[in-house]
Every structure is written in structure tokens, then in C-alpha cells.
Coordinates of C-alpha atoms and ligand atoms in Angstrom, one line a residue:
M10 CA 43.0 81.9 147.8
Q11 CA 44.9 80.9 144.8
R12 CA 43.1 81.0 141.5
Y13 CA 43.8 79.0 138.3
F14 CA 42.4 78.8 134.8
A15 CA 41.7 75.1 134.2
S16 CA 39.1 72.6 132.9
I17 CA 36.6 70.6 134.9
D18 CA 35.4 67.3 133.4
Q19 CA 32.0 65.8 133.6
N20 CA 33.1 63.9 136.8
Y21 CA 33.9 67.2 138.4
F22 CA 37.7 66.6 138.4
V23 CA 39.9 69.6 137.7
H24 CA 42.6 69.5 135.1
L25 CA 45.4 72.1 135.6
T26 CA 48.2 72.9 133.2
A27 CA 51.6 71.4 134.0
D28 CA 52.8 74.8 135.1
D29 CA 49.9 75.2 137.5
E30 CA 50.3 71.7 138.9
H31 CA 53.9 72.5 139.7
H32 CA 52.8 75.8 141.3
V33 CA 50.2 74.0 143.5
L34 CA 52.6 71.3 144.6
H35 CA 56.0 72.8 144.7
V36 CA 55.5 76.6 145.0
M37 CA 52.4 76.8 147.2
R38 CA 53.2 73.3 148.7
M39 CA 49.5 72.6 149.0
K40 CA 48.3 69.6 151.0
K41 CA 45.2 67.3 150.8
G42 CA 42.1 69.2 151.9
D43 CA 43.5 72.6 150.7
E44 CA 41.1 74.7 148.6
I45 CA 41.7 76.6 145.4
E46 CA 39.5 78.7 143.0
V47 CA 39.2 77.5 139.4
V48 CA 37.9 79.4 136.5
D49 CA 36.5 77.2 133.7
N50 CA 34.6 78.6 130.7
Q51 CA 34.2 82.1 132.4
K52 CA 32.6 80.5 135.5
L53 CA 34.2 80.4 139.0
F54 CA 34.3 77.3 141.2
L55 CA 35.6 76.3 144.6
C56 CA 37.7 73.2 144.4
R57 CA 39.5 71.0 146.9
L58 CA 42.7 68.8 146.7
D59 CA 41.6 65.2 147.3
N60 CA 45.2 63.9 146.9
T61 CA 48.6 65.3 146.1
N62 CA 50.2 62.1 144.7
P63 CA 48.9 61.9 142.1
L64 CA 47.4 65.4 142.3
T65 CA 43.6 65.0 142.3
I66 CA 41.3 68.0 142.6
S67 CA 37.5 68.0 142.7
M68 CA 35.0 70.8 142.1
I69 CA 32.9 71.5 145.2
H70 CA 30.5 74.2 144.0
E71 CA 30.2 77.3 141.7
I72 CA 30.9 80.7 143.2
A73 CA 28.9 83.7 141.9
S74 CA 31.3 86.2 140.4
D75 CA 30.6 89.4 138.4
V76 CA 34.0 91.0 137.7
E77 CA 34.0 91.6 134.0
I78 CA 33.1 94.8 132.2
S79 CA 29.9 94.2 130.3
E80 CA 31.2 95.9 127.2
D81 CA 34.2 94.3 125.3
V82 CA 37.2 96.7 125.3
T83 CA 40.0 96.1 122.8
L84 CA 43.4 97.8 123.2
L85 CA 45.4 98.5 120.1
F86 CA 48.8 99.4 121.4
A87 CA 51.7 100.6 119.2
L88 CA 55.0 98.7 119.7
T89 CA 57.1 100.5 122.3
K90 CA 60.7 99.9 123.5
G91 CA 61.9 97.9 126.5
D92 CA 59.5 96.2 128.9
K93 CA 56.7 98.8 128.5
I94 CA 54.6 96.3 126.5
D95 CA 54.8 93.8 129.4
L96 CA 53.7 96.5 131.8
V97 CA 50.8 97.6 129.5
L98 CA 49.6 94.0 129.0
Q99 CA 49.6 93.4 132.7
K100 CA 47.8 96.6 133.5
A101 CA 45.3 96.3 130.6
T102 CA 44.4 92.9 131.9
E103 CA 43.8 94.2 135.4
L104 CA 41.7 97.0 134.0
G105 CA 39.4 94.6 132.2
V106 CA 40.4 94.6 128.6
K107 CA 39.1 91.7 126.5
K108 CA 41.4 91.8 123.5
V109 CA 44.9 93.2 122.8
A110 CA 46.7 93.7 119.5
L111 CA 50.2 95.3 119.1
I112 CA 50.6 97.7 116.3
E113 CA 53.4 98.5 114.0
S114 CA 53.2 102.1 112.6
E115 CA 55.4 104.6 110.8
R116 CA 57.3 105.6 113.9
T117 CA 57.5 102.4 115.9
V118 CA 61.2 101.5 116.3
V119 CA 60.7 98.0 117.7
K120 CA 60.6 95.4 115.0
Y121 CA 60.0 91.7 115.7
D122 CA 61.0 89.0 113.1
N123 CA 59.0 85.8 112.7
K124 CA 61.5 83.9 114.9
D125 CA 60.8 86.4 117.8
L126 CA 57.1 86.5 117.2
E127 CA 56.3 83.0 118.5
K128 CA 58.3 83.4 121.7
K129 CA 57.0 86.9 122.3
S130 CA 53.4 85.9 121.8
L131 CA 53.8 83.0 124.3
R132 CA 55.3 85.4 126.8
F133 CA 52.6 88.0 126.3
K134 CA 49.9 85.4 126.8
K135 CA 51.6 84.2 130.0
I136 CA 51.7 87.8 131.4
M137 CA 48.0 88.2 130.7
K138 CA 47.0 84.8 132.2
E139 CA 48.9 85.6 135.4
A140 CA 47.4 89.1 135.6
S141 CA 43.9 87.6 135.1
E142 CA 44.5 85.1 137.9
Q143 CA 45.9 87.9 140.2
S144 CA 43.0 90.3 139.5
H145 CA 40.5 87.5 139.9
R146 CA 39.1 87.8 136.4
L147 CA 36.9 85.2 134.7
I148 CA 38.7 85.4 131.4
V149 CA 42.2 85.8 130.0
P150 CA 42.3 88.6 127.4
E151 CA 42.8 87.4 123.9
F152 CA 46.2 88.4 122.3
L153 CA 45.3 89.1 118.7
G154 CA 48.9 89.4 117.5
I155 CA 51.1 92.1 115.9
Y156 CA 49.6 94.0 112.9
N157 CA 50.7 96.9 110.8
L158 CA 48.4 99.9 111.2
K159 CA 47.5 99.7 107.5
Q160 CA 46.4 96.1 107.9
L161 CA 44.3 96.0 111.0
P162 CA 42.3 92.7 111.3
K163 CA 38.5 92.9 111.6
E164 CA 38.8 91.6 115.2
A165 CA 40.6 95.0 116.0
F166 CA 37.4 96.9 115.3
S167 CA 34.5 97.4 117.7
D168 CA 31.1 99.3 117.7
L169 CA 33.1 102.4 118.7
N170 CA 36.7 102.9 117.7
Y171 CA 38.8 105.7 119.3
V172 CA 42.3 106.8 118.4
A173 CA 44.1 108.7 121.2
Y174 CA 45.5 111.8 119.5
E175 CA 47.7 114.1 121.6
K176 CA 47.1 117.0 119.1
D177 CA 43.5 116.9 120.5
A178 CA 44.8 117.0 124.1
S179 CA 43.0 120.4 124.7
K180 CA 39.6 118.9 123.7
V181 CA 39.2 117.1 127.0
N182 CA 35.5 117.6 127.2
E183 CA 35.1 115.7 123.9
S184 CA 36.9 112.7 125.2
F185 CA 35.4 109.4 124.1
E186 CA 32.6 111.2 122.3
G187 CA 29.6 108.9 121.7
L188 CA 30.5 106.4 124.3
K189 CA 27.5 104.5 125.5
K190 CA 26.6 101.4 127.5
G191 CA 26.2 98.2 125.5
K192 CA 28.7 99.2 122.7
S193 CA 32.0 97.4 122.3
I194 CA 35.1 99.8 122.2
S195 CA 38.5 99.8 120.6
I196 CA 41.2 102.3 121.7
L197 CA 44.3 102.9 119.6
I198 CA 47.4 104.3 121.3
G199 CA 50.5 105.5 119.4
P200 CA 54.2 104.8 119.9
E201 CA 56.8 107.0 121.6
G202 CA 56.9 109.2 118.4
G203 CA 53.2 109.4 118.0
F204 CA 51.1 108.8 114.8
S205 CA 51.7 110.9 111.7
E206 CA 49.0 113.2 110.5
Q207 CA 48.6 110.9 107.5
E208 CA 48.1 107.9 109.8
I209 CA 45.5 109.8 111.8
N210 CA 43.7 110.7 108.6
E211 CA 43.8 107.0 107.4
V212 CA 42.4 105.6 110.7
T213 CA 39.8 108.4 110.8
K214 CA 38.6 107.2 107.4
L215 CA 38.4 103.7 108.9
G216 CA 35.9 105.1 111.4
F217 CA 38.3 105.8 114.3
I218 CA 37.2 108.8 116.4
R219 CA 40.0 111.1 117.7
T220 CA 40.0 111.5 121.4
S221 CA 41.9 113.4 124.0
L222 CA 43.4 111.7 127.1
G223 CA 43.7 115.0 129.0
K224 CA 45.7 118.2 128.7
R225 CA 49.1 116.7 129.3
I226 CA 51.2 114.6 126.9
L227 CA 51.4 111.1 128.3
R228 CA 54.0 108.4 127.6
A229 CA 52.5 105.7 125.4
E230 CA 52.3 103.2 128.3
T231 CA 50.7 105.9 130.6
A232 CA 48.2 106.8 127.8
A233 CA 47.1 103.1 127.5
I234 CA 46.7 102.7 131.3
Y235 CA 44.9 106.1 131.6
A236 CA 42.5 105.4 128.7
L237 CA 41.5 102.0 130.0
S238 CA 41.1 103.4 133.5
V239 CA 38.8 106.1 132.2
L240 CA 36.8 103.7 130.0
G241 CA 36.5 101.2 132.9
Y242 CA 35.2 104.0 135.2
L243 CA 32.7 105.3 132.6
L244 CA 31.4 101.9 131.7
E245 CA 31.2 100.4 135.3
N246 CA 29.9 103.5 137.1
E247 CA 26.1 103.6 136.5
K248 CA 26.0 107.4 137.2
A249 CA 29.0 108.2 134.9
L250 CA 27.4 107.8 131.5
Ligands
LIG504 N1 53.5 113.6 120.2 C1 53.9 113.0 121.5 C2 55.0 113.7 122.2 O1 55.2 114.9 121.8 O2 55.7 113.1 123.0 C3 54.4 111.6 121.2 C4 53.3 110.5 121.3 S1 52.9 110.1 122.9 C5 54.3 109.9 123.8 C6 52.3 108.4 122.7 C7 50.9 108.2 122.4 O3 50.1 108.5 123.6 C8 50.3 109.1 121.4 O4 50.5 108.6 120.1 C9 48.8 109.1 121.8 O5 48.2 108.0 121.2 C10 48.8 109.0 123.3 N2 48.7 110.3 124.0 C11 49.6 110.8 124.8 N3 49.1 111.9 125.4 C12 47.8 112.1 124.9 C13 46.8 113.1 125.1 N4 46.9 114.1 126.0 N5 45.7 112.9 124.4 C14 45.5 111.9 123.5 N6 46.4 111.0 123.3 C15 47.6 111.1 124.0

């Protein structure tokens, strides 16, 4: 069943975005009586099309849903080339991330000027909205923006902050040291060229804990997906922690 993020008013009428109205009517070609799922304010509802011209949708009842990771996970992902960022935003959303910031560091080669920024941000948010709908999540992760590693906003920090450092690859059994239920987590992943020693020292001073992501050197996008997969498993599997 199709799922959309929308708002439901006090008369139980559903208000979709223009894009989603178009999707319902002209892509899915839905008819009167068809049903959709709507997420409003992190709650899930079954809704039905009362009419298609004009499009009128009513909420029928709430559906119990428990799909989110209890702890907030924030991904801090260094800017990488090509469409790797799109891939990482989509996979991070499926893997339950709550917030994402893109990071400029000494060795990031991708540079966005202000003109680009607005357009890119809109695209990134669209990717995460669609991935949230596809993965049946109750929230769309928040895109915090693009920040220099030396100027991380306070929203980038969590109770526990980890920096994936490949020089610690061999210390697999110390991965995500101190991780525990009920604590929010930030995970910082470097660019294709990695972080410099100085950058690692600087973020360590800010409270980031170095962590291994296994014995092999992963591409940045693989590292992000792997880290979020491991965190999701550890946090959602009662027996794991
Ligand atoms: N030094 C790497 C190399 O030799 O290719 C370049 C960095 S790696 C491609 C990109 C990022 O992924 C790193 O900055 C790090 O954050 C993360 N990473 C990759 N493999 C890792 C590992 N085994 N343990 C921890 N972090 C890893």
C-alpha cells in the first residue's frame, strides 16, 4: 500500500503535497474507495479516497507502528564525489538514521557554492522523504546541512560520538566502545582520502571516540552503510548489547 507523509486536519481530511497528489492521481491512478497509508506527526493512519475530483481523502483509523530505532542516530558524512551522497542518504534513511549532516574536511574534493547549496539540499531532502516512504518509516530524517569539520553545529553531537578511523581497523573488538541503550549516537565518516591525523586529534578533543569498522578498508559510502547497519543491529537486537 502506498504511503505518504501528509497532514490530517481536525475534520480528519488528509492534505497531501502537490507532488504526492499528482502521484496518487496520475502515477498510481487511484480511484474513489482506494486506500493509502498516511504518516502525520510520527503516527500512521489508514486513509481512503472519498473523491478524485477534487481529490478528497479521509482518515479512517490509526495503525499501530513501531519501526523507529529508539535511540537517535546521527550520520556525519564527509562530502564524496559523484552520486555516492545520494546513495548514502537513501541507505541511511532505510537504516533508521534520524539526522544527517554533510561534512567538508581537509581532503574533501567536492565543493558546493551557495547557489548549489539550496538546490542540493532540496534534492537531498526529497531522496530521504522517498526513502522514508519506501521503508515505511514514521519520520523523514532531518538534513542538518553542510558544515566544515572545524565548525560542527551542536545538533551534530549526541550522547556518544564516534569517528570511524581506518587506522584503528585492527581494533575490531573495541568497535563502538561504550555503546549502550538509551544513548543517542553520532557517527562521523571521512572522505575518499580519509581524515588527517590532525583532524582525528581535533575531533577526539571534541569528544569523538575512534572506532574500527572492521579489518578491511571500506569506501566512504560502504563505511557509512556498514556503520549504520552495525549500530541498528546492536541497538535493535535486545541480546546484542
Ligand atoms: N585511508 C583510507 C584508504 O586508505 O583508502 C581512505 C579513507 S576510507 C576510503 C573513507 C572513510 O571510511 C575513512 O575516513 C573512515 O571514516 C572510514 N573507514 C573505512 N574503512 C574503515 C575501517 N576499517 N575502520 C574504520 N573506519 C573506516
